[in-house]
Coordinates of C-alpha atoms in Angstrom, one line a residue:
X1 CA 33.4 24.8 9.8
X2 CA 32.4 26.2 6.5
X3 CA 30.4 22.2 6.1
X4 CA 28.7 22.9 9.7
X5 CA 28.0 26.4 8.8
X6 CA 26.3 25.5 5.2
X7 CA 24.2 22.8 7.3
X8 CA 22.7 25.6 9.7
X9 CA 22.0 27.8 7.2
X10 CA 19.9 25.0 5.2
X11 CA 18.0 24.1 8.1
X12 CA 17.2 27.5 9.4
X13 CA 16.0 27.8 5.8
X14 CA 13.7 24.9 6.5
X15 CA 12.4 26.3 9.5
X16 CA 12.2 30.0 8.2
X17 CA 10.0 28.8 5.1
X18 CA 8.3 26.9 8.0
X19 CA 7.6 30.2 10.1
X20 CA 6.6 32.1 6.6
X21 CA 3.7 29.8 5.7
X22 CA 2.8 29.1 9.1
X23 CA -0.8 29.1 8.2
X24 CA -0.5 28.7 4.4
X25 CA 0.1 26.2 2.1
X26 CA 3.0 26.0 0.1
X27 CA 4.3 22.7 -1.8
X28 CA 8.1 22.6 -3.9
X29 CA 8.9 19.8 -6.2
X30 CA 12.1 20.0 -8.9
X31 CA 11.8 20.5 -12.1
X32 CA 14.8 20.1 -14.2
X33 CA 15.2 22.0 -17.1
X34 CA 15.3 20.9 -20.6
X35 CA 19.2 21.4 -21.2
X36 CA 19.6 19.4 -17.6
X37 CA 17.6 16.2 -19.3
X38 CA 20.2 14.7 -21.6
X39 CA 18.2 12.0 -23.4
X40 CA 16.1 13.3 -26.3
X41 CA 11.8 13.4 -26.6
X42 CA 9.9 13.5 -29.9
X43 CA 8.5 17.3 -30.5
X44 CA 4.9 17.4 -30.4
X45 CA 4.0 17.5 -34.1
X46 CA 5.4 13.7 -34.7
X47 CA 3.0 12.7 -31.1
X48 CA -0.2 13.9 -33.4
X49 CA 0.4 11.0 -35.4
X50 CA 0.5 8.3 -32.6
X51 CA -2.6 9.7 -30.6
X52 CA -6.1 11.4 -31.1
X53 CA -6.4 15.4 -31.3
X54 CA -8.8 15.6 -27.9
X55 CA -5.5 13.3 -26.5
X56 CA -2.5 15.3 -27.5
X57 CA -4.6 18.9 -27.2
X58 CA -1.7 21.4 -28.1
X59 CA 1.4 21.8 -27.3
X60 CA 0.7 23.8 -23.8
X61 CA -0.3 20.4 -23.0
X62 CA 3.4 18.8 -23.5
X63 CA 4.7 21.3 -21.3
X64 CA 1.7 20.4 -18.4
X65 CA 2.7 16.7 -19.0
X66 CA 6.5 17.7 -18.1
X67 CA 5.5 19.7 -15.0
X68 CA 2.6 16.8 -13.8
X69 CA 5.9 13.9 -14.3
X70 CA 8.3 15.6 -11.3
X71 CA 5.7 17.7 -9.3
X72 CA 2.1 16.0 -9.2
X73 CA 1.5 13.9 -6.1
X74 CA -2.2 14.8 -6.4
X75 CA -1.9 15.3 -2.5
X76 CA -0.5 11.9 -1.4
X77 CA 1.7 14.0 1.0
X78 CA -1.3 13.3 3.0
X79 CA -1.3 9.4 3.3
X80 CA 2.5 9.1 3.3
X81 CA 3.3 11.5 6.0
X82 CA 0.3 12.2 8.0
X83 CA -0.8 8.5 8.1
X84 CA 1.8 6.1 7.0
X85 CA 4.8 8.1 9.2
X86 CA 7.0 8.0 6.7
X87 CA 9.7 10.7 7.9
X88 CA 8.6 9.9 12.0
X89 CA 11.0 7.2 11.9
X90 CA 15.0 6.6 11.0
X91 CA 14.3 8.7 7.9
X92 CA 13.1 12.5 8.8
X93 CA 13.1 15.2 6.2
X94 CA 15.6 17.5 8.5
X95 CA 18.3 14.7 7.5
X96 CA 17.1 14.9 4.2
X97 CA 17.9 18.4 3.2
X98 CA 21.4 17.9 5.5
X99 CA 22.1 15.2 2.7
X100 CA 21.2 17.2 -0.2
X101 CA 23.2 20.1 1.3
X102 CA 25.9 17.9 1.8
X103 CA 26.3 17.4 -1.9
X104 CA 27.1 21.0 -2.8
X105 CA 25.3 20.9 -5.5
X106 CA 27.1 17.7 -7.3
X107 CA 23.8 15.6 -7.5
X108 CA 23.9 11.7 -6.6
X109 CA 22.0 8.6 -7.5
X110 CA 21.9 7.2 -4.1
X111 CA 21.3 9.8 -1.0
X112 CA 22.4 9.0 1.7
X113 CA 20.3 9.5 4.6
X114 CA 22.0 9.8 8.6
X115 CA 19.4 7.6 10.3
X116 CA 17.7 9.4 12.7
X117 CA 17.4 6.1 15.3
X118 CA 18.3 2.7 15.1
X119 CA 16.0 0.8 13.3
X120 CA 16.1 -3.3 12.8
X121 CA 13.8 -5.5 10.9
X122 CA 14.3 -9.3 9.4
X123 CA 18.0 -9.0 8.1
X124 CA 18.1 -5.1 8.1
X125 CA 20.1 -3.4 11.2
X126 CA 20.7 0.3 11.1
X127 CA 22.0 2.2 13.9
X128 CA 21.4 6.0 14.7
X129 CA 24.0 7.5 12.8
X130 CA 24.0 5.2 9.6
X131 CA 23.9 6.7 6.7
X132 CA 21.2 5.0 4.9
X133 CA 21.4 4.4 1.3
X134 CA 17.7 5.6 -0.6
X135 CA 18.5 5.6 -3.6
X136 CA 17.1 8.8 -4.5
X137 CA 18.0 10.9 -6.6
X138 CA 19.5 14.3 -6.9
X139 CA 20.1 16.1 -10.3
X140 CA 23.7 18.5 -10.0
X141 CA 22.4 22.3 -9.3
X142 CA 19.7 20.8 -7.1
X143 CA 18.5 21.3 -3.7
X144 CA 16.0 19.0 -3.8
X145 CA 15.6 15.3 -4.7
X146 CA 13.6 14.4 -8.2
X147 CA 9.9 13.5 -7.8
X148 CA 10.1 13.9 -4.3
X149 CA 7.5 16.9 -3.2
X150 CA 7.7 18.6 -0.1
X151 CA 4.6 20.2 1.3
X152 CA 3.8 22.5 4.4
X153 CA 0.5 22.8 5.2
X154 CA -0.5 25.6 8.3
X155 CA 3.6 24.6 9.2
X156 CA 3.7 21.1 9.2
X157 CA 6.0 19.9 6.8
X158 CA 4.8 16.9 4.6
X159 CA 6.7 14.6 1.9
X160 CA 5.0 12.9 -1.2
X161 CA 5.8 11.2 -4.1
X162 CA 5.5 12.2 -8.1
X163 CA 5.8 9.8 -11.2
X164 CA 9.9 11.1 -11.2
X165 CA 10.6 9.3 -8.2
X166 CA 10.7 6.1 -9.6
X167 CA 11.1 6.9 -13.1
X168 CA 13.5 9.7 -14.1
X169 CA 17.1 9.2 -12.7
X170 CA 20.5 10.8 -12.9
X171 CA 23.8 9.8 -14.7
X172 CA 27.4 9.8 -13.3
X173 CA 27.5 13.7 -14.0
X174 CA 24.1 14.3 -12.4
X175 CA 22.4 15.0 -15.4
X176 CA 18.5 14.0 -15.7
X177 CA 17.3 10.9 -17.8
X178 CA 13.6 11.6 -17.6
X179 CA 11.9 8.4 -17.9
X180 CA 15.1 5.8 -17.3
X181 CA 13.5 3.3 -14.3
X182 CA 15.7 5.0 -10.8
X183 CA 17.0 0.9 -10.3
X184 CA 18.4 1.5 -6.9
X185 CA 15.7 3.4 -5.3
X186 CA 15.0 1.8 -2.0
X187 CA 11.5 1.7 -1.8
X188 CA 11.1 -1.2 0.6
X189 CA 13.4 0.0 3.3
X190 CA 11.9 3.5 3.4
X191 CA 8.0 2.3 3.7
X192 CA 9.5 -0.1 6.7
X193 CA 10.8 2.4 8.7
X194 CA 7.6 4.4 8.8
X195 CA 5.8 4.2 11.8
X196 CA 3.0 3.1 10.7
X197 CA 3.9 1.0 7.7
X198 CA 0.9 -1.3 8.2
X199 CA -1.3 1.0 6.7
X200 CA 0.1 -0.8 3.3
X201 CA -0.7 -4.2 4.6
X202 CA -2.3 -4.9 1.1
X203 CA 0.8 -5.2 -0.2
X204 CA 2.6 -8.2 1.9
X205 CA 1.7 -11.8 2.1
X206 CA -1.0 -11.5 5.2
X207 CA -3.4 -14.3 4.2
X208 CA -6.5 -13.4 6.4
X209 CA -6.1 -10.0 8.9
X210 CA -8.1 -11.8 11.7
X211 CA -5.0 -14.0 12.4
X212 CA -3.2 -10.2 14.0
X213 CA -6.3 -9.7 16.1
X214 CA -6.3 -10.5 19.7
X215 CA -8.5 -8.5 21.0
X216 CA -11.3 -5.4 20.8
X217 CA -14.5 -3.8 22.0
X218 CA -17.9 -4.5 21.3
X219 CA -18.7 -1.5 19.5
X220 CA -16.1 -1.5 16.1
X221 CA -14.9 -4.7 14.6
X222 CA -11.8 -6.1 16.8
X223 CA -8.5 -4.2 15.3
X224 CA -5.0 -6.3 15.2
X225 CA -2.5 -5.7 17.7
X226 CA -0.5 -3.0 15.8
X227 CA 2.8 -4.2 17.4
X228 CA 2.6 -7.3 16.2
X229 CA 1.4 -5.8 12.6
X230 CA 3.9 -3.6 12.4
X231 CA 6.5 -5.8 12.8
X232 CA 5.1 -8.2 10.3
X233 CA 4.8 -5.8 7.6
X234 CA 8.1 -4.2 8.1
X235 CA 9.8 -7.5 8.0
X236 CA 7.8 -7.8 4.6
X237 CA 9.0 -4.4 3.0
X238 CA 12.4 -5.5 4.1
X239 CA 12.6 -8.1 1.6
X240 CA 12.0 -5.8 -1.6
X241 CA 15.1 -5.2 -3.4
X242 CA 16.5 -1.9 -4.3
X243 CA 14.5 -1.1 -7.7
X244 CA 11.4 -2.5 -6.7
X245 CA 7.6 -2.2 -5.6
X246 CA 4.5 -3.7 -4.5
X247 CA 2.6 -2.6 -6.6
X248 CA -0.8 -4.8 -6.5
X249 CA -3.3 -4.8 -3.3
X250 CA -3.7 -8.9 -3.4
X251 CA -2.3 -9.0 0.1
X252 CA 0.9 -11.2 -1.2
X253 CA 4.2 -10.1 -1.4
X254 CA 4.8 -9.7 -5.1
X255 CA 7.5 -6.7 -5.8
X256 CA 8.1 -5.8 -9.6
X257 CA 11.3 -4.2 -10.8
X258 CA 10.6 -0.3 -11.5
X259 CA 9.6 -0.2 -15.2
X260 CA 10.9 2.5 -18.0
X261 CA 8.4 5.5 -19.0
X262 CA 9.5 5.2 -22.6
X263 CA 5.9 4.5 -23.0
X264 CA 5.5 4.9 -26.8
X265 CA 4.8 2.1 -29.2
X266 CA 5.2 -0.2 -25.2
X267 CA 1.6 -0.8 -25.0
X268 CA -0.4 -2.6 -23.1
X269 CA 1.0 -1.0 -19.6
X270 CA 1.2 -2.1 -16.4
X271 CA 3.8 -5.6 -16.3
X272 CA 0.8 -7.9 -16.8
X273 CA -0.2 -5.4 -19.4
X274 CA -3.7 -4.4 -17.0
X275 CA -3.7 -0.8 -19.2
X276 CA -5.1 -1.1 -22.8
X277 CA -8.0 1.0 -23.0
X278 CA -9.0 4.6 -22.7
X279 CA -7.2 7.5 -23.4
X280 CA -3.0 6.6 -24.9
X281 CA -4.2 3.2 -25.5
X282 CA -4.4 2.4 -22.1
X283 CA -1.3 4.2 -21.0
X284 CA -3.7 6.6 -18.9
X285 CA -5.7 3.8 -16.8
X286 CA -2.1 1.9 -16.0
X287 CA -1.0 5.6 -14.4
X288 CA -4.1 5.9 -13.0
X289 CA -4.0 3.2 -11.0
X290 CA -0.5 4.1 -9.7
X291 CA -2.2 7.5 -8.4
X292 CA -5.5 6.1 -7.0
X293 CA -4.5 2.6 -5.8
X294 CA -1.1 2.3 -4.6
X295 CA 0.1 6.0 -3.2
X296 CA -3.1 6.2 -1.1
X297 CA -4.4 3.1 1.1
X298 CA -7.4 4.7 2.2
X299 CA -9.0 5.2 -1.3
X300 CA -9.3 1.1 -1.2
X301 CA -12.2 1.0 2.0
X302 CA -15.1 1.0 -0.3
X303 CA -13.8 -2.1 -2.2
X304 CA -12.0 -3.5 1.0
X305 CA -15.3 -5.8 2.1
X306 CA -15.9 -6.9 -1.6
X307 CA -12.7 -7.2 -3.3
X308 CA -10.3 -8.2 0.1
X309 CA -13.3 -9.5 2.1
X310 CA -12.0 -7.2 4.6
X311 CA -15.3 -5.6 6.6
X312 CA -14.3 -1.5 6.4
X313 CA -14.4 -0.6 9.8
X314 CA -11.5 -3.3 10.2
X315 CA -10.1 -2.0 6.8
X316 CA -10.0 1.8 7.8
X317 CA -9.5 0.9 11.5
X318 CA -6.2 -1.0 11.1
X319 CA -5.0 1.6 8.6
X320 CA -5.6 4.3 11.2
X321 CA -5.4 3.4 14.8
X322 CA -1.2 4.6 14.3
X323 CA -2.0 7.4 12.1
X324 CA 1.5 9.5 12.8
X325 CA -0.5 12.5 13.2
X326 CA -3.3 12.5 15.7
X327 CA -6.0 14.5 13.8
X328 CA -6.2 10.6 11.7
X329 CA -5.7 8.6 14.5
X330 CA -8.4 6.3 15.4
X331 CA -9.3 5.1 18.8
X332 CA -10.2 2.1 18.6
X333 CA -11.7 2.2 21.9
X334 CA -13.8 4.5 21.5
X335 CA -17.6 4.4 21.1
X336 CA -17.4 5.3 17.4
X337 CA -16.9 3.4 14.0
X338 CA -13.6 3.9 11.9
X339 CA -15.8 5.5 8.9
X340 CA -17.6 7.6 11.0
X341 CA -14.1 8.7 12.6
X342 CA -13.2 9.0 9.0
X343 CA -15.8 11.5 7.9
X344 CA -14.9 14.1 10.2
X345 CA -11.6 14.4 9.0
X346 CA -11.5 13.5 5.5
X347 CA -9.5 16.3 3.5
X348 CA -11.6 15.1 0.8
X349 CA -15.1 14.2 1.4
X350 CA -16.4 13.9 -2.3
X351 CA -14.3 10.5 -2.6
X352 CA -12.9 7.8 -0.6
X353 CA -9.3 8.1 0.5
X354 CA -7.0 11.7 1.3
X355 CA -5.8 12.3 -1.8
X356 CA -7.1 14.0 -4.6
X357 CA -9.4 11.9 -6.2
X358 CA -12.8 11.9 -7.7
X359 CA -15.4 9.0 -7.9
X360 CA -15.0 7.3 -11.3
X361 CA -17.8 6.4 -13.9
X362 CA -18.6 3.3 -12.5
X363 CA -17.8 3.7 -8.6
X364 CA -18.0 2.7 -6.8
X365 CA -17.1 -0.8 -9.2
X366 CA -14.0 -1.5 -10.2
X367 CA -13.4 -1.7 -14.2
X368 CA -10.7 -1.6 -17.1
X369 CA -10.1 2.0 -16.4
X370 CA -9.8 2.2 -12.8
X371 CA -8.6 -0.5 -10.4
X372 CA -10.3 0.5 -7.3
X373 CA -13.4 3.0 -9.0
X374 CA -11.3 6.0 -8.6
X375 CA -9.6 8.8 -10.5
X376 CA -6.8 11.3 -9.6
X377 CA -8.0 14.5 -10.3
X378 CA -7.6 18.4 -8.7
X379 CA -9.7 21.1 -8.9
X380 CA -9.4 23.7 -11.9
X381 CA -9.1 20.7 -14.1
X382 CA -10.9 18.5 -16.2
X383 CA -10.7 14.2 -15.3
X384 CA -8.2 12.7 -16.8
X385 CA -6.3 15.8 -17.6
X386 CA -3.4 15.7 -16.0
X387 CA -3.0 12.0 -16.0
X388 CA -3.4 12.5 -20.0
X389 CA -0.5 15.3 -19.7
X390 CA 2.0 13.1 -18.0
X391 CA 1.0 10.3 -20.7
X392 CA 1.4 12.4 -23.4
X393 CA 5.1 13.5 -22.1
X394 CA 6.4 10.3 -21.5
X395 CA 5.4 9.1 -24.9
X396 CA 7.8 11.8 -25.7
X397 CA 10.6 10.2 -23.4
X398 CA 13.4 8.4 -26.1
X399 CA 15.7 6.1 -24.0
X400 CA 19.6 7.8 -23.9
X401 CA 22.2 6.5 -26.0
X402 CA 24.5 3.6 -24.8
X403 CA 28.2 4.2 -24.3
X404 CA 29.0 1.4 -26.2
X405 CA 31.5 1.8 -29.0
X406 CA 30.5 1.6 -32.1
X407 CA 31.3 -2.0 -33.9
X408 CA 28.8 -2.3 -37.5
X409 CA 30.3 -5.4 -37.9
X410 CA 29.8 -6.6 -34.3
X411 CA 25.8 -5.3 -34.5
X412 CA 24.9 -6.4 -37.9
X413 CA 26.0 -10.2 -36.6
X414 CA 23.9 -9.4 -33.4
X415 CA 20.8 -8.2 -35.4
X416 CA 21.3 -11.8 -37.8
X417 CA 21.6 -13.7 -34.5
X418 CA 18.5 -11.8 -33.3
X419 CA 16.2 -13.0 -35.9
X420 CA 17.6 -16.5 -36.3
X421 CA 17.0 -17.2 -32.7
X422 CA 13.5 -16.5 -33.4
X423 CA 13.6 -13.2 -30.6
X424 CA 11.2 -11.2 -33.8
X425 CA 8.2 -13.5 -32.7
X426 CA 7.6 -11.5 -30.0
X427 CA 10.0 -8.6 -30.1
X428 CA 9.5 -7.5 -33.6
X429 CA 8.0 -4.4 -35.2
X430 CA 9.6 -0.5 -34.9
X431 CA 9.4 -1.1 -30.8
X432 CA 10.7 -4.5 -30.5
X433 CA 7.2 -5.9 -29.0
X434 CA 4.6 -8.0 -30.8
X435 CA 2.1 -5.6 -27.8
X436 CA 0.8 -8.5 -26.8
X437 CA 0.2 -10.7 -23.5
X438 CA 1.9 -13.6 -22.7
X439 CA -0.4 -16.4 -20.6
X440 CA 2.3 -17.1 -17.2
X441 CA 2.4 -20.7 -17.4
X442 CA 3.7 -20.2 -21.4
X443 CA 6.4 -17.6 -20.7
X444 CA 7.0 -19.4 -17.7
X445 CA 8.0 -16.5 -14.9
X446 CA 7.1 -16.3 -11.4
X447 CA 3.5 -16.5 -12.0
X448 CA 2.3 -14.6 -8.6
X449 CA 2.4 -11.4 -9.9
X450 CA 0.6 -12.2 -12.9
X451 CA -3.0 -13.0 -10.6
X452 CA -2.3 -9.4 -8.8
X453 CA -5.5 -8.2 -10.3
X454 CA -8.0 -11.4 -10.1
X455 CA -9.2 -10.2 -6.8
X456 CA -11.0 -7.1 -8.9
X457 CA -13.9 -9.8 -10.6
X458 CA -15.6 -9.9 -7.5
X459 CA -16.8 -5.7 -7.5
X460 CA -16.3 -5.3 -11.4
X461 CA -18.3 -3.7 -14.3
X462 CA -18.1 -3.2 -17.9
X463 CA -16.1 0.3 -18.4
X464 CA -17.4 4.0 -19.0
X465 CA -15.7 7.6 -18.6
X466 CA -17.1 10.4 -18.3
X467 CA -16.7 13.4 -21.5
X468 CA -13.2 14.9 -21.5
X469 CA -14.2 18.4 -20.9
X470 CA -16.0 17.7 -17.4
X471 CA -14.6 19.2 -14.4
X472 CA -13.4 18.7 -11.2
X473 CA -14.8 18.7 -9.0
X474 CA -17.3 16.8 -10.7
X475 CA -20.6 18.8 -11.5
X476 CA -23.5 16.9 -10.1
X477 CA -25.0 14.6 -13.1
X478 CA -21.7 14.6 -15.4
X479 CA -22.0 13.4 -18.8
X480 CA -21.7 9.2 -18.8
X481 CA -20.1 7.4 -22.1
X482 CA -20.2 3.7 -22.5
X483 CA -16.4 2.5 -23.6
X484 CA -17.0 -0.2 -26.4
X485 CA -14.8 -3.4 -26.7
X486 CA -14.1 -5.5 -29.5
X487 CA -13.9 -9.4 -28.6
X488 CA -10.4 -9.5 -28.8
X489 CA -9.8 -6.7 -26.3
X490 CA -12.1 -8.3 -24.0
X491 CA -10.2 -11.4 -23.9
X492 CA -6.7 -9.6 -23.8
X493 CA -8.2 -7.8 -20.7
X494 CA -9.3 -10.8 -19.2
X495 CA -5.8 -12.3 -19.1
X496 CA -4.2 -9.5 -18.3
X497 CA -6.4 -8.9 -15.0
X498 CA -6.5 -12.5 -14.5
X499 CA -10.6 -12.9 -14.5
X500 CA -12.3 -16.2 -15.1
X501 CA -10.4 -19.2 -15.2
X502 CA -6.9 -17.3 -16.4
X503 CA -4.0 -16.9 -14.0
X504 CA -3.1 -14.3 -15.7
X505 CA 0.0 -13.0 -18.3
X506 CA 2.7 -10.7 -18.6
X507 CA 3.2 -8.4 -21.3
X508 CA 5.7 -8.4 -24.3
X509 CA 7.6 -5.2 -23.5
X510 CA 10.4 -2.8 -25.9
X511 CA 13.8 -4.2 -25.6
X512 CA 14.3 -0.3 -26.2
X513 CA 16.8 0.9 -23.5
X514 CA 17.6 -2.3 -21.7
X515 CA 21.2 -0.8 -21.4
X516 CA 19.9 1.3 -18.3
X517 CA 16.7 -1.5 -16.9
X518 CA 18.9 -3.8 -15.7
X519 CA 18.0 -6.3 -13.6
X520 CA 15.6 -8.2 -16.6
X521 CA 12.5 -9.9 -15.9
X522 CA 9.1 -8.3 -14.3
X523 CA 10.6 -9.8 -10.8
X524 CA 14.0 -7.9 -11.6
X525 CA 15.4 -11.5 -10.7
X526 CA 18.4 -11.6 -13.5
X527 CA 21.0 -10.2 -11.6
X528 CA 24.9 -10.3 -12.7
X529 CA 27.4 -8.0 -11.3
X530 CA 30.3 -6.5 -13.1
X531 CA 32.6 -8.9 -11.8
X532 CA 30.2 -11.6 -12.2
X533 CA 28.2 -11.4 -9.1
X534 CA 25.4 -14.1 -9.3
X535 CA 22.1 -13.1 -8.4
X536 CA 20.5 -10.4 -6.1
X537 CA 21.9 -12.1 -2.9
X538 CA 25.1 -11.3 -4.4
X539 CA 24.4 -7.7 -6.0
X540 CA 21.5 -5.5 -5.1
X541 CA 20.8 -7.0 -2.0
X542 CA 24.8 -6.0 -1.4
X543 CA 24.6 -2.5 -2.8
X544 CA 26.1 -4.0 -6.1
X545 CA 24.4 -2.7 -9.0
X546 CA 23.1 -5.4 -12.1
X547 CA 25.8 -5.1 -14.7
X548 CA 23.6 -5.0 -18.1
X549 CA 25.5 -6.9 -20.3
X550 CA 26.5 -9.5 -17.9
X551 CA 22.4 -9.7 -16.4
X552 CA 21.5 -9.8 -20.7
X553 CA 23.8 -13.2 -21.0
X554 CA 22.3 -14.7 -18.0
X555 CA 19.1 -14.1 -20.2
X556 CA 20.3 -16.0 -23.0
X557 CA 22.6 -18.3 -21.6
X558 CA 20.9 -21.3 -19.6
X559 CA 23.9 -22.3 -17.2
X560 CA 25.0 -19.0 -16.4
X561 CA 20.6 -18.1 -15.8
X562 CA 20.3 -21.8 -13.6
X563 CA 23.6 -20.3 -11.5
X564 CA 21.4 -17.1 -10.6
X565 CA 18.0 -18.8 -9.9
X566 CA 20.0 -21.0 -7.5
X567 CA 21.7 -18.3 -5.8
X568 CA 17.8 -16.5 -5.7
X569 CA 16.8 -19.4 -4.0
X570 CA 19.2 -19.3 -1.2
X571 CA 17.6 -16.3 -0.3
X572 CA 14.6 -16.9 2.1
X573 CA 13.8 -13.7 1.9
X574 CA 13.4 -14.0 -2.1
X575 CA 11.7 -17.2 -2.3
X576 CA 9.3 -15.6 -0.2
X577 CA 8.6 -12.3 -2.0
X578 CA 8.2 -14.5 -5.0
X579 CA 11.6 -12.8 -6.8
X580 CA 13.3 -16.1 -8.2
X581 CA 14.2 -14.6 -12.0
X582 CA 13.0 -17.8 -13.6
X583 CA 11.3 -18.0 -16.8
X584 CA 11.5 -17.3 -20.5
X585 CA 13.7 -19.4 -21.6
X586 CA 14.7 -19.1 -24.9
X587 CA 18.2 -19.5 -24.9
X588 CA 20.8 -18.1 -27.3
X589 CA 23.6 -20.6 -26.4
X590 CA 25.2 -24.2 -27.3
X591 CA 22.4 -25.6 -26.6
X592 CA 20.3 -24.2 -29.3
X593 CA 23.7 -24.2 -31.7
X594 CA 24.9 -20.4 -31.0
X595 CA 28.6 -20.2 -30.3
X596 CA 29.8 -17.8 -27.5
X597 CA 30.7 -14.9 -30.0
X598 CA 27.5 -15.1 -31.2
X599 CA 25.7 -14.8 -27.9
X600 CA 28.0 -11.4 -27.3
X601 CA 27.1 -10.3 -30.8
X602 CA 23.3 -10.2 -29.8
X603 CA 24.2 -8.4 -26.4
X604 CA 25.9 -5.7 -28.2
X605 CA 22.8 -5.8 -30.5
X606 CA 20.5 -6.0 -27.9
X607 CA 22.4 -3.2 -25.7
X608 CA 22.9 -0.4 -28.9
X609 CA 19.6 -1.1 -30.8
X610 CA 17.9 1.9 -29.7
X611 CA 21.0 4.6 -30.2

């Protein structure tokens, strides 16, 4: 009886809030107290030594960065709710609220949400009333998920996403680990259950969108058959393993593992290292890519024709023809072009997209600073200010120490093996990385994602940026500066962006925090369970987490890796989403003269190296 009453009260509160703010805008995101965050952070004075004075600002900027890391959506709730319809299907805001209340303040790393309706796509079959494993985290004592932003605009509830949804998690006690990857966040399934997941079609192996066009009218480009396209896009998204997300608009289904946000010393940023220049050594550019490109598909409307070879009206019409909110729903049978229709309803007419975006200094062209020619920025702030504050905060985050019992002798043996095996050639120095991008052919990992930015060269220009004191909204004639690049920077960037004849590459990651970032490699394909379950089909795809110790052994042991790869290849879903677990064949096993004891010592060292 008490259980039902608490749920009833929670729902009642939601509707009271909706009623109170029916004609106002209300927005909320959970920000954990410093005491609730259990991993260490570097102090402000430490960070002043590794960034420019203009970048670090003052201590208030660090506080702003924490707030924005956990709560800043830049208004992407309009795209996710009004256009994509992320809460209009089996995954509803009401049932999320009920699931959170049922926790009774205990917290969870996997919020189980009751399905509001049945759903089926690919190998996924959910019945109404089933509990959906979302992988969404809720901290102890909190009544809102981490990184999930609730906004109510004129009485209409909307849901947005902040950095922390992917880059923070909770431990078994419900304490927050800021910067740790949310390795079971079921992004693909949540997107697939949206009523208009087609609005995110550029993140699938679509090929030619015209293959989905059956008929149209003479006044507007013919649009894809929405049912056919929706079914296809859903079937692509449900292939994504928990803890992964497709982050490029290359019409390839190539999700990557969510990286950690322990960013200090770990540049270049992004799996292919595309964030190399600009504020905070490219970190802000990488964050910009996440918010201006991946959180609002409408933002790509100005580059759809030159980069994707899709007519602008065809692109916008495809995104909007099945929009969840009638306000944004385009009627393909009207005598109006999709672009003209969107102008009438665009909440941000100063720049493409429905989020809080501004035109970059190179707009509409792309540069190494902006992958879609735009910048996220809210009125009242300076350009880059919000993103730079997030960069500052992320650079302050330190991985949680492991809970592995200290064995100094074993640790030192592992350190010796690390050096003897040649690991320091790439993973040396203070942060255990050489901060370089390695050619995809050389590292041998699945190559699809490495070329994810290749299409941008079709509409590219040299990078420019606004004076950092430029306010948002932009003045009529903002001050613009050229960003000078060295010959070495140009070479490295061309590799990261796969420009010219390059096939792209992958960055050398820091080895800090490996205890909390399994499975391994960019595709997350190296996974072994606690009881020896091999590959993703037997771990994450069955709701079992990847064990860091056993998964690291698969990184080092040639025979074990072979078995993991074979298990991955047994899954059609993984094969067709470019997830294999191949590459990085730097073995520390009997084939290279190392004993099993030395291999285990190295694993111990890698798991404890940042303690």
